[in-house]
Coordinates of C-alpha atoms and ligand atoms in Angstrom, one line a residue:
X146 CA 13.9 -69.3 -77.6
X147 CA 11.6 -71.1 -75.1
X148 CA 10.3 -73.7 -77.5
X149 CA 12.2 -76.2 -79.7
X150 CA 11.3 -76.9 -83.3
X151 CA 11.0 -80.6 -82.8
X152 CA 9.2 -80.5 -79.4
X153 CA 6.5 -78.0 -80.0
X154 CA 6.4 -76.8 -83.6
X155 CA 3.4 -74.5 -83.3
X156 CA 4.7 -72.6 -80.3
X157 CA 8.2 -72.6 -81.9
X158 CA 6.9 -71.0 -85.1
X159 CA 5.0 -68.3 -83.2
X160 CA 8.1 -67.5 -81.2
X161 CA 10.4 -67.3 -84.2
X162 CA 8.3 -64.9 -86.2
X163 CA 8.0 -62.5 -83.2
X164 CA 11.5 -62.8 -81.9
X165 CA 13.1 -62.4 -85.3
X166 CA 11.2 -59.2 -85.6
X167 CA 9.3 -60.1 -88.8
X168 CA 5.8 -60.2 -87.2
X169 CA 4.0 -58.4 -84.4
X170 CA 0.6 -59.6 -83.2
X171 CA -2.4 -57.3 -83.7
X172 CA -5.4 -57.0 -81.4
X173 CA -7.7 -58.5 -84.1
X174 CA -7.1 -62.2 -84.3
X175 CA -5.6 -63.4 -87.6
X176 CA -4.2 -60.0 -88.4
X177 CA -0.5 -59.2 -88.1
X178 CA 1.9 -56.4 -88.5
X179 CA 4.5 -57.1 -91.2
X180 CA 7.7 -55.5 -90.0
X181 CA 10.6 -54.3 -92.2
X182 CA 12.5 -57.6 -91.8
X183 CA 9.7 -59.5 -93.7
X184 CA 8.7 -56.6 -96.0
X185 CA 12.3 -56.5 -97.3
X186 CA 12.1 -60.2 -98.2
X187 CA 8.7 -59.6 -99.8
X188 CA 10.2 -56.8 -101.8
X189 CA 13.1 -58.9 -103.0
X190 CA 10.6 -61.6 -104.3
X191 CA 8.5 -58.9 -105.9
X192 CA 11.4 -57.4 -107.7
X193 CA 12.2 -60.7 -109.3
X194 CA 8.6 -61.7 -110.2
X195 CA 7.5 -58.3 -111.4
X196 CA 10.5 -58.1 -113.8
X197 CA 9.7 -61.5 -115.1
X198 CA 6.0 -60.9 -115.8
X199 CA 6.8 -57.5 -117.3
X200 CA 9.0 -59.5 -119.8
X201 CA 5.7 -61.3 -120.7
X202 CA 4.2 -57.8 -121.3
X203 CA 2.1 -57.9 -118.1
X204 CA 1.0 -54.4 -117.0
X205 CA 0.4 -53.1 -113.5
X206 CA -3.1 -52.1 -112.5
X207 CA -4.8 -51.2 -109.2
X208 CA -8.5 -52.1 -108.9
X209 CA -10.6 -50.9 -105.9
X210 CA -10.7 -52.7 -102.6
X211 CA -14.5 -52.6 -102.5
X212 CA -16.9 -54.9 -104.3
X213 CA -20.6 -54.3 -104.6
X214 CA -22.9 -56.8 -103.0
X215 CA -24.6 -57.7 -106.2
X216 CA -21.4 -58.8 -107.9
X217 CA -20.3 -61.2 -105.1
X218 CA -23.7 -62.8 -104.8
X219 CA -24.8 -63.3 -108.3
X220 CA -22.0 -65.6 -109.3
X221 CA -22.7 -69.1 -108.3
X222 CA -19.2 -70.3 -107.9
X223 CA -18.3 -67.7 -105.2
X224 CA -21.2 -68.9 -103.1
X225 CA -19.2 -71.5 -101.3
X226 CA -16.8 -68.8 -100.2
X227 CA -19.6 -66.5 -98.9
X228 CA -18.8 -67.2 -95.2
X229 CA -15.3 -65.7 -95.6
X230 CA -16.4 -62.4 -97.1
X231 CA -16.0 -59.3 -94.9
X232 CA -18.6 -56.5 -95.3
X233 CA -18.7 -52.8 -94.6
X234 CA -22.3 -51.9 -93.4
X235 CA -21.8 -48.5 -91.8
X236 CA -20.2 -45.2 -92.5
X237 CA -20.0 -42.9 -89.4
X238 CA -23.3 -43.5 -87.7
X239 CA -25.4 -44.3 -90.7
X240 CA -26.1 -47.7 -92.1
X241 CA -25.2 -48.0 -95.8
X242 CA -28.1 -48.5 -98.1
X243 CA -26.4 -51.6 -99.5
X244 CA -23.4 -53.3 -97.8
X245 CA -20.1 -53.2 -99.6
X246 CA -17.8 -56.2 -99.6
X247 CA -14.0 -56.2 -99.2
X248 CA -12.3 -58.1 -102.0
X249 CA -11.3 -61.7 -101.1
X250 CA -10.0 -61.9 -104.7
X251 CA -10.7 -59.6 -107.6
X252 CA -12.4 -61.5 -110.5
X253 CA -15.7 -59.7 -109.9
X254 CA -14.0 -56.3 -109.6
X255 CA -11.9 -56.7 -112.8
X256 CA -13.9 -58.8 -115.3
X257 CA -16.8 -56.3 -115.9
X258 CA -14.1 -53.8 -117.1
X259 CA -12.4 -56.5 -119.2
X260 CA -15.8 -56.9 -121.0
X261 CA -15.8 -53.2 -121.6
X262 CA -12.2 -52.8 -122.7
X263 CA -12.0 -55.8 -125.0
X264 CA -13.7 -55.3 -128.4
X265 CA -11.5 -56.9 -131.0
X266 CA -8.5 -59.2 -131.4
X267 CA -6.4 -56.1 -131.4
X268 CA -7.2 -55.6 -127.6
X269 CA -5.7 -59.1 -126.9
X270 CA -3.8 -60.5 -125.1
X271 CA -4.7 -58.4 -122.1
X272 CA -2.3 -59.0 -119.2
X273 CA -3.0 -57.4 -115.9
X274 CA -1.3 -57.8 -112.5
X275 CA -1.9 -56.1 -109.2
X276 CA 0.0 -56.2 -105.9
X277 CA -2.4 -55.7 -103.1
X278 CA -3.9 -57.2 -100.0
X279 CA -7.0 -59.3 -99.8
X280 CA -9.3 -60.2 -96.9
X281 CA -10.7 -63.7 -96.2
X282 CA -12.4 -64.0 -92.8
X283 CA -11.2 -67.5 -92.0
X284 CA -12.4 -69.1 -88.8
X285 CA -10.0 -72.0 -88.6
X286 CA -7.1 -71.1 -86.3
X287 CA -4.9 -68.4 -87.8
X288 CA -1.1 -68.8 -88.3
X289 CA 1.1 -65.7 -89.1
X290 CA 1.9 -65.6 -92.8
X291 CA 0.4 -69.0 -93.4
X292 CA -3.2 -68.4 -92.7
X293 CA -4.1 -64.8 -91.9
X294 CA -7.3 -62.9 -92.5
X295 CA -5.6 -60.2 -94.5
X296 CA -2.6 -61.1 -96.7
X297 CA -0.4 -59.6 -99.4
X298 CA -0.3 -61.2 -102.8
X299 CA 0.0 -60.5 -106.5
X300 CA -2.9 -61.5 -108.6
X301 CA -2.4 -61.9 -112.3
X302 CA -5.4 -62.0 -114.7
X303 CA -4.8 -62.5 -118.4
X304 CA -7.0 -62.7 -121.4
X305 CA -6.3 -64.5 -124.7
X306 CA -7.9 -65.2 -128.1
X307 CA -6.9 -68.9 -128.0
X308 CA -6.6 -71.7 -125.6
X309 CA -3.0 -72.5 -126.8
X310 CA -1.8 -69.1 -125.6
X311 CA -3.6 -69.6 -122.3
X312 CA -2.2 -73.1 -121.7
X313 CA 1.3 -71.9 -122.5
X314 CA 1.2 -69.0 -120.0
X315 CA -0.2 -71.2 -117.2
X316 CA 3.0 -73.3 -117.3
X317 CA 5.3 -70.3 -117.8
X318 CA 3.9 -68.6 -114.6
X319 CA 4.1 -71.9 -112.7
X320 CA 7.8 -72.2 -113.5
X321 CA 8.3 -68.6 -112.1
X322 CA 6.6 -69.8 -108.9
X323 CA 8.9 -72.8 -108.8
X324 CA 11.9 -70.5 -109.1
X325 CA 10.6 -68.2 -106.3
X326 CA 10.4 -71.2 -104.0
X327 CA 13.4 -73.2 -105.0
X328 CA 15.9 -70.6 -106.2
X329 CA 15.0 -67.8 -103.8
X330 CA 13.4 -69.3 -100.7
X331 CA 15.4 -72.6 -101.1
X332 CA 12.1 -74.6 -100.5
X333 CA 11.6 -77.7 -102.7
X334 CA 8.2 -77.8 -104.4
X335 CA 6.3 -80.1 -106.7
X336 CA 4.6 -78.8 -109.8
X337 CA 1.3 -80.5 -110.6
X338 CA -2.4 -80.4 -111.4
X339 CA -5.1 -80.0 -108.8
X340 CA -8.0 -82.5 -108.5
X341 CA -11.5 -81.6 -109.6
X342 CA -12.4 -81.0 -105.9
X343 CA -9.3 -78.9 -105.2
X344 CA -9.2 -76.8 -108.4
X345 CA -10.5 -73.3 -108.5
X346 CA -14.2 -74.0 -109.1
X347 CA -14.7 -71.3 -111.6
X348 CA -11.9 -72.5 -113.9
X349 CA -11.1 -75.2 -116.3
X350 CA -8.0 -76.6 -114.6
X351 CA -5.6 -75.5 -111.8
X352 CA -1.9 -76.1 -111.6
X353 CA 0.0 -75.5 -108.4
X354 CA 3.4 -75.8 -106.7
X355 CA 3.0 -77.7 -103.5
X356 CA 5.4 -77.6 -100.5
X357 CA 5.5 -79.9 -97.5
X358 CA 6.3 -79.2 -93.8
X359 CA 7.9 -82.4 -92.3
X360 CA 7.4 -81.3 -88.7
X361 CA 3.6 -81.3 -89.0
X362 CA 3.4 -83.7 -91.9
X363 CA 1.2 -81.2 -93.8
X364 CA 1.2 -80.3 -97.4
X365 CA 0.8 -76.6 -98.3
X366 CA -0.3 -75.0 -101.5
X367 CA 2.5 -72.7 -102.3
X368 CA 1.1 -70.9 -105.4
X369 CA -1.5 -71.5 -108.1
X370 CA -1.7 -70.8 -111.8
X371 CA -5.3 -71.4 -113.3
X372 CA -6.6 -71.8 -116.7
X373 CA -10.1 -70.4 -116.5
X374 CA -11.2 -71.6 -119.9
X375 CA -14.2 -69.6 -121.2
X376 CA -16.3 -69.9 -118.0
X377 CA -15.8 -66.3 -116.8
X378 CA -16.0 -65.0 -120.4
X379 CA -19.6 -66.4 -120.5
X380 CA -20.4 -65.1 -117.0
X381 CA -19.1 -61.6 -117.7
X382 CA -19.8 -61.6 -121.4
X383 CA -16.2 -61.0 -122.5
X384 CA -16.1 -61.3 -126.3
X385 CA -13.8 -60.2 -129.1
X386 CA -14.2 -59.8 -132.8
X387 CA -11.7 -61.9 -134.7
X388 CA -10.0 -61.1 -137.9
X389 CA -12.2 -61.5 -141.0
X390 CA -12.0 -65.2 -141.9
X391 CA -13.6 -65.8 -145.3
X392 CA -13.7 -69.6 -144.7
X393 CA -16.2 -69.1 -141.9
X394 CA -19.7 -68.1 -142.9
X395 CA -21.2 -65.6 -140.5
X396 CA -24.9 -64.6 -140.8
X397 CA -24.6 -61.3 -138.9
X398 CA -22.2 -59.2 -136.9
X399 CA -23.0 -60.9 -133.6
X400 CA -21.9 -64.2 -134.9
X401 CA -18.3 -62.9 -135.4
X402 CA -17.9 -62.5 -131.7
X403 CA -15.9 -65.2 -129.9
X404 CA -15.5 -65.8 -126.2
X405 CA -12.1 -65.0 -124.8
X406 CA -9.8 -67.5 -122.9
X407 CA -8.6 -66.4 -119.4
X408 CA -6.0 -67.3 -116.8
X409 CA -5.4 -66.2 -113.2
X410 CA -2.4 -66.8 -111.0
X411 CA -1.3 -65.8 -107.5
X412 CA 1.3 -66.2 -104.8
X413 CA 1.2 -64.7 -101.4
X414 CA 3.2 -63.8 -98.3
X415 CA 2.4 -67.4 -97.2
X416 CA 5.6 -68.2 -99.3
X417 CA 7.7 -66.5 -96.6
X418 CA 5.9 -68.5 -93.8
X419 CA 6.8 -71.7 -95.6
X420 CA 10.4 -70.6 -95.8
X421 CA 10.5 -69.8 -92.1
X422 CA 9.0 -73.2 -91.2
X423 CA 11.4 -75.0 -93.6
X424 CA 14.8 -73.5 -92.5
X425 CA 14.2 -72.1 -89.0
X426 CA 16.0 -73.8 -86.1
X427 CA 16.2 -73.6 -82.3
X428 CA 18.2 -70.4 -82.6
X429 CA 15.6 -68.7 -84.7
X430 CA 15.2 -67.8 -88.3
X431 CA 17.6 -69.1 -91.0
X432 CA 17.5 -67.0 -94.2
X433 CA 18.6 -68.1 -97.6
X434 CA 21.1 -65.5 -98.8
X435 CA 19.1 -64.6 -101.9
X436 CA 16.3 -63.3 -99.8
X437 CA 18.2 -62.1 -96.7
X438 CA 17.8 -58.3 -96.2
X439 CA 21.2 -58.4 -94.6
X440 CA 23.5 -61.2 -96.0
X441 CA 26.5 -60.4 -93.9
X442 CA 26.6 -58.7 -90.4
X443 CA 29.9 -57.4 -89.3
X444 CA 30.5 -57.3 -85.6
X445 CA 33.6 -55.6 -84.0
X446 CA 34.8 -57.6 -81.0
X447 CA 37.1 -55.3 -79.1
X448 CA 38.8 -56.9 -76.1
X449 CA 39.4 -53.8 -74.1
X450 CA 38.4 -50.2 -74.3
X451 CA 41.8 -49.3 -75.7
X452 CA 43.4 -47.9 -78.8
X453 CA 42.5 -51.1 -80.7
X454 CA 38.8 -50.4 -80.5
X455 CA 39.0 -47.5 -83.0
X456 CA 41.2 -49.5 -85.4
X457 CA 38.8 -52.5 -85.3
X458 CA 35.8 -50.4 -86.0
X459 CA 37.6 -48.7 -88.8
X460 CA 38.4 -52.0 -90.4
X461 CA 34.8 -53.2 -89.9
X462 CA 33.5 -50.1 -91.6
X463 CA 35.8 -50.7 -94.6
X464 CA 34.7 -54.3 -94.9
X465 CA 31.1 -53.3 -95.0
X466 CA 31.8 -50.7 -97.6
X467 CA 33.8 -53.2 -99.7
X468 CA 31.1 -55.8 -99.6
X469 CA 28.4 -53.3 -100.4
X470 CA 30.4 -52.1 -103.4
X471 CA 30.5 -55.7 -104.6
X472 CA 26.7 -55.9 -104.4
X473 CA 26.6 -57.9 -101.2
X474 CA 24.0 -56.7 -98.6
X475 CA 26.3 -56.2 -95.6
X476 CA 25.8 -54.1 -92.5
X477 CA 27.8 -53.1 -89.4
X478 CA 26.5 -53.5 -85.9
X479 CA 28.7 -51.0 -84.0
X480 CA 26.2 -50.5 -81.2
X481 CA 28.1 -49.7 -77.9
X482 CA 25.3 -50.8 -75.6
X483 CA 25.4 -54.5 -76.5
X484 CA 28.2 -57.0 -76.0
X485 CA 29.4 -59.0 -79.0
X486 CA 27.8 -62.2 -77.6
X487 CA 24.4 -60.5 -77.4
X488 CA 24.8 -59.4 -81.0
X489 CA 25.7 -62.9 -82.2
X490 CA 22.5 -64.4 -80.8
X491 CA 20.5 -61.4 -82.0
X492 CA 21.6 -61.8 -85.6
X493 CA 21.3 -65.5 -85.4
X494 CA 17.7 -65.1 -84.3
X495 CA 17.1 -62.9 -87.3
X496 CA 18.7 -65.5 -89.6
X497 CA 21.5 -63.5 -91.2
X498 CA 23.5 -66.0 -93.3
X499 CA 27.0 -64.9 -92.4
X500 CA 28.5 -63.0 -89.5
X501 CA 32.0 -61.5 -89.6
X502 CA 33.8 -61.0 -86.3
X503 CA 37.0 -59.0 -85.9
X504 CA 39.1 -58.9 -82.8
X505 CA 42.6 -57.6 -82.0
X506 CA 44.2 -60.9 -83.1
X507 CA 42.4 -60.8 -86.4
X508 CA 43.4 -57.2 -86.8
X509 CA 47.1 -58.1 -86.4
X510 CA 46.8 -61.1 -88.7
X511 CA 44.9 -59.1 -91.4
X512 CA 42.2 -61.6 -91.3
X513 CA 38.5 -61.9 -90.4
X514 CA 36.5 -64.7 -88.8
X515 CA 33.4 -65.7 -90.8
X516 CA 30.7 -67.8 -89.2
X517 CA 27.9 -69.5 -91.1
X518 CA 24.4 -69.3 -89.6
X519 CA 23.2 -72.5 -91.2
X520 CA 25.8 -74.9 -89.8
X521 CA 27.9 -72.8 -87.4
X522 CA 31.1 -73.5 -89.4
X523 CA 33.8 -70.9 -88.7
X524 CA 36.6 -69.9 -91.1
X525 CA 39.4 -67.4 -90.9
X526 CA 39.8 -65.5 -94.1
X527 CA 42.5 -63.1 -95.2
X528 CA 40.9 -59.6 -95.5
X529 CA 42.4 -59.1 -98.9
X530 CA 40.2 -61.6 -100.8
X531 CA 37.2 -61.3 -98.6
X532 CA 34.7 -60.5 -101.4
X533 CA 35.4 -63.7 -103.4
X534 CA 35.2 -65.8 -100.3
X535 CA 32.0 -64.3 -99.1
X536 CA 30.3 -64.8 -102.5
X537 CA 31.3 -68.4 -102.5
X538 CA 30.1 -68.9 -99.0
X539 CA 26.7 -67.3 -99.7
X540 CA 26.2 -69.4 -102.8
X541 CA 27.2 -72.5 -100.8
X542 CA 24.7 -71.6 -98.0
X543 CA 21.9 -71.1 -100.6
X544 CA 22.6 -74.5 -102.2
X545 CA 23.0 -76.3 -99.0
X546 CA 19.8 -75.0 -97.5
X547 CA 17.9 -76.2 -100.6
X548 CA 19.7 -79.6 -100.7
X549 CA 19.0 -80.2 -97.0
X550 CA 15.4 -79.2 -97.3
X551 CA 15.0 -81.4 -100.3
X552 CA 16.5 -84.4 -98.6
X553 CA 14.2 -83.9 -95.7
X554 CA 11.2 -83.5 -97.9
X555 CA 12.1 -86.5 -100.1
X556 CA 12.6 -88.7 -97.0
X557 CA 9.0 -88.0 -96.1
X558 CA 7.6 -89.2 -99.5
X559 CA 6.0 -92.6 -99.1
X560 CA 4.6 -94.6 -102.0
X561 CA 1.5 -96.5 -101.0
X562 CA -0.7 -99.0 -102.9
X563 CA -3.4 -100.0 -100.3
X564 CA -5.7 -98.3 -97.9
X565 CA -3.8 -99.8 -94.9
X566 CA -0.5 -98.5 -96.2
X567 CA -2.2 -95.1 -96.7
X568 CA -3.6 -94.7 -93.2
X569 CA -0.3 -95.9 -91.7
X570 CA 1.7 -93.4 -93.8
X571 CA -0.8 -90.6 -92.9
X572 CA -0.3 -91.3 -89.1
X573 CA 3.4 -91.3 -89.8
X574 CA 3.2 -87.7 -91.2
X575 CA 4.3 -88.8 -94.6
X576 CA 3.8 -87.1 -97.9
X577 CA 1.8 -89.8 -99.7
X578 CA 2.2 -90.7 -103.3
X579 CA -0.6 -93.1 -104.4
X580 CA -2.2 -94.4 -107.5
X581 CA -5.7 -93.0 -107.8
X582 CA -8.7 -93.5 -110.0
X583 CA -9.2 -89.7 -110.1
X584 CA -12.9 -90.0 -109.2
X585 CA -14.4 -87.1 -107.2
X586 CA -16.6 -89.4 -105.2
X587 CA -13.5 -91.3 -104.1
X588 CA -11.7 -88.2 -102.9
X589 CA -14.9 -87.2 -101.0
X590 CA -14.8 -90.7 -99.4
X591 CA -11.1 -90.5 -98.5
X592 CA -11.8 -87.2 -96.7
X593 CA -14.8 -88.7 -94.8
X594 CA -12.8 -91.8 -93.8
X595 CA -9.9 -89.7 -92.5
X596 CA -11.9 -87.1 -90.7
X597 CA -10.6 -86.2 -87.2
X598 CA -9.0 -83.6 -84.9
X599 CA -6.1 -83.1 -87.3
X600 CA -8.4 -82.5 -90.3
X601 CA -8.9 -84.9 -93.2
X602 CA -6.6 -86.1 -95.9
X603 CA -7.0 -84.8 -99.4
X604 CA -5.2 -84.6 -102.7
X605 CA -2.4 -82.0 -102.9
X606 CA -1.7 -82.4 -106.7
X607 CA -1.0 -85.0 -109.4
X608 CA 2.7 -84.2 -110.0
X609 CA 3.8 -83.5 -113.6
X610 CA 6.7 -85.7 -112.8
X611 CA 4.8 -89.0 -112.8
X612 CA 6.4 -92.4 -111.9
X613 CA 5.5 -95.3 -114.2
X614 CA 2.0 -96.5 -113.8
X615 CA 2.0 -100.1 -115.0
X616 CA -1.1 -101.5 -116.7
X617 CA -3.3 -103.1 -114.0
X618 CA -2.4 -100.7 -111.2
X619 CA -5.4 -100.1 -109.0
X620 CA -6.5 -97.1 -106.9
X621 CA -5.4 -97.3 -103.3
X622 CA -8.8 -96.2 -102.1
X623 CA -11.4 -97.7 -104.5
X624 CA -9.6 -100.6 -106.1
X625 CA -10.7 -99.3 -109.6
X626 CA -8.1 -98.9 -112.3
X627 CA -5.7 -96.1 -111.4
X628 CA -5.4 -93.2 -113.8
X629 CA -2.6 -91.2 -112.2
X630 CA -0.2 -90.9 -109.3
X631 CA -1.3 -88.3 -106.8
X632 CA 0.1 -86.6 -103.7
X633 CA -2.1 -87.0 -100.7
X634 CA -1.9 -85.7 -97.2
X635 CA -3.3 -83.3 -94.5
X636 CA -2.7 -79.8 -95.5
X637 CA -2.7 -76.2 -94.3
Ligands
86X187 C1 -10.1 -68.7 -105.3 C2 -9.0 -68.0 -107.3 C3 -8.0 -67.1 -108.1 C4 -7.2 -64.9 -108.5 C5 -6.7 -67.6 -108.0 O1 -6.4 -68.8 -107.7 C6 -5.6 -66.8 -108.4 C7 -5.8 -65.3 -108.3 N1 -8.2 -65.7 -107.9 C8 -9.2 -67.7 -105.9 N2 -10.9 -68.1 -104.1 C9 -12.0 -67.4 -104.4 O2 -12.5 -67.3 -105.5 C10 -12.6 -66.9 -103.2 C11 -13.8 -66.1 -103.4 C12 -14.4 -65.6 -102.3 CL1 -15.9 -64.7 -102.4 C13 -13.8 -65.7 -101.0 F1 -14.4 -65.2 -100.0 C14 -12.7 -66.5 -100.8 C15 -12.1 -67.0 -102.0 N3 -10.9 -67.7 -101.8 C16 -10.4 -68.3 -102.9

């Protein structure tokens, strides 16, 4: 590694994602090749999330990549996004009669069909999810996994008869996102509600999980779960006929139709970028065991090309087999063309949580040497109860990565009450928690007053976990009565 995390974070990150073989740069800026080492992490996350949403009776769909021009343009709320939409204008040598857009999100692809499919309360709830890529032609500087022009995500779109069902699902999905980050990626996040400026404009309210990158002092939206209310139902004319209710007098059939309630929710490959930024160090990637494609790498360390070599390799093979049988993702690096030292730094770069070394001495003592990636600690363990020890070590690494990241994140939180405290904390790369009047004009003003090379400060979310807000507390920016505690900061 040429760059150090604390010296040049940006260059360090670019180097880590390439050297650990998760990313390869493509010749179109902002587009990256996702190599097996990151796809396997994505698949592990997907396996968890897909199973959870299927428990909620969500079904898999696949809607087309292409959107007609008409459908992107006629909806007002998508207008602000227009500069990010990529278009196909030609096939072969001929211009298309009407350009076709590539989906930046699928509301306008899906909702016309929801209107067609939903007739009565018997068609509800409708719960649809798709795993796909989307394209947003961003012009601010791209960062692999964090801000790329094409990225992978799941987008869930659900439809209900009542607001209560919709509200409940918003929070259930948000909790799944928290678990992805905290229990799998070992990244601490805060659940909360987005401000009026930051919410999805087409919806009623947006909840999110927010992460924080201490090195850059930036917040990062980790995933969102939206309650859309009935806005899209009105736009796309999505109605259902309820059960006959004699208490309600209806003049004609049309009157019996009610607008549906909708939600949408998504998380993306950005989650893996946040994990890399959180745990990586000057030796490369550091993977939490629950998402590590290989949890234990076994490396034979023969001293001489003598009879012991075969015996050592034999034992290594047995260990890998035993660990695999116990459900641990272990692999053997028996390559002859690399020295053990080279392999140690290679697998450290790739972030494998544990490495097992075996040399002649270990062979004689019927033990193995286990080395932790996160803190470098080495322990000698008797080969006989290896499985139990490895399980305990992996769980310990998972917990310790989360605890360390949480301590670092918490140490960045600064409670401020005044504008001066706010700007000082911002310059200090803090995650700011401030009492706020919740007025849109005030957020606009804060953005304008903090404008600069690094970008401006905005709200991240109003955390659900609210400190006390004593009567008489005033907004740090406007001096008006504060309505809520809100996280503020620069963000990705
Ligand atoms: C906002 C909203 C919503 C489904 C979610 O938050 C969850 C999953 N979508 C996404 N958004 C846009 O609507 C959007 C629209 C266009 Cl046309 C665009 F080019 C970029 C966009 N980015 C975000």
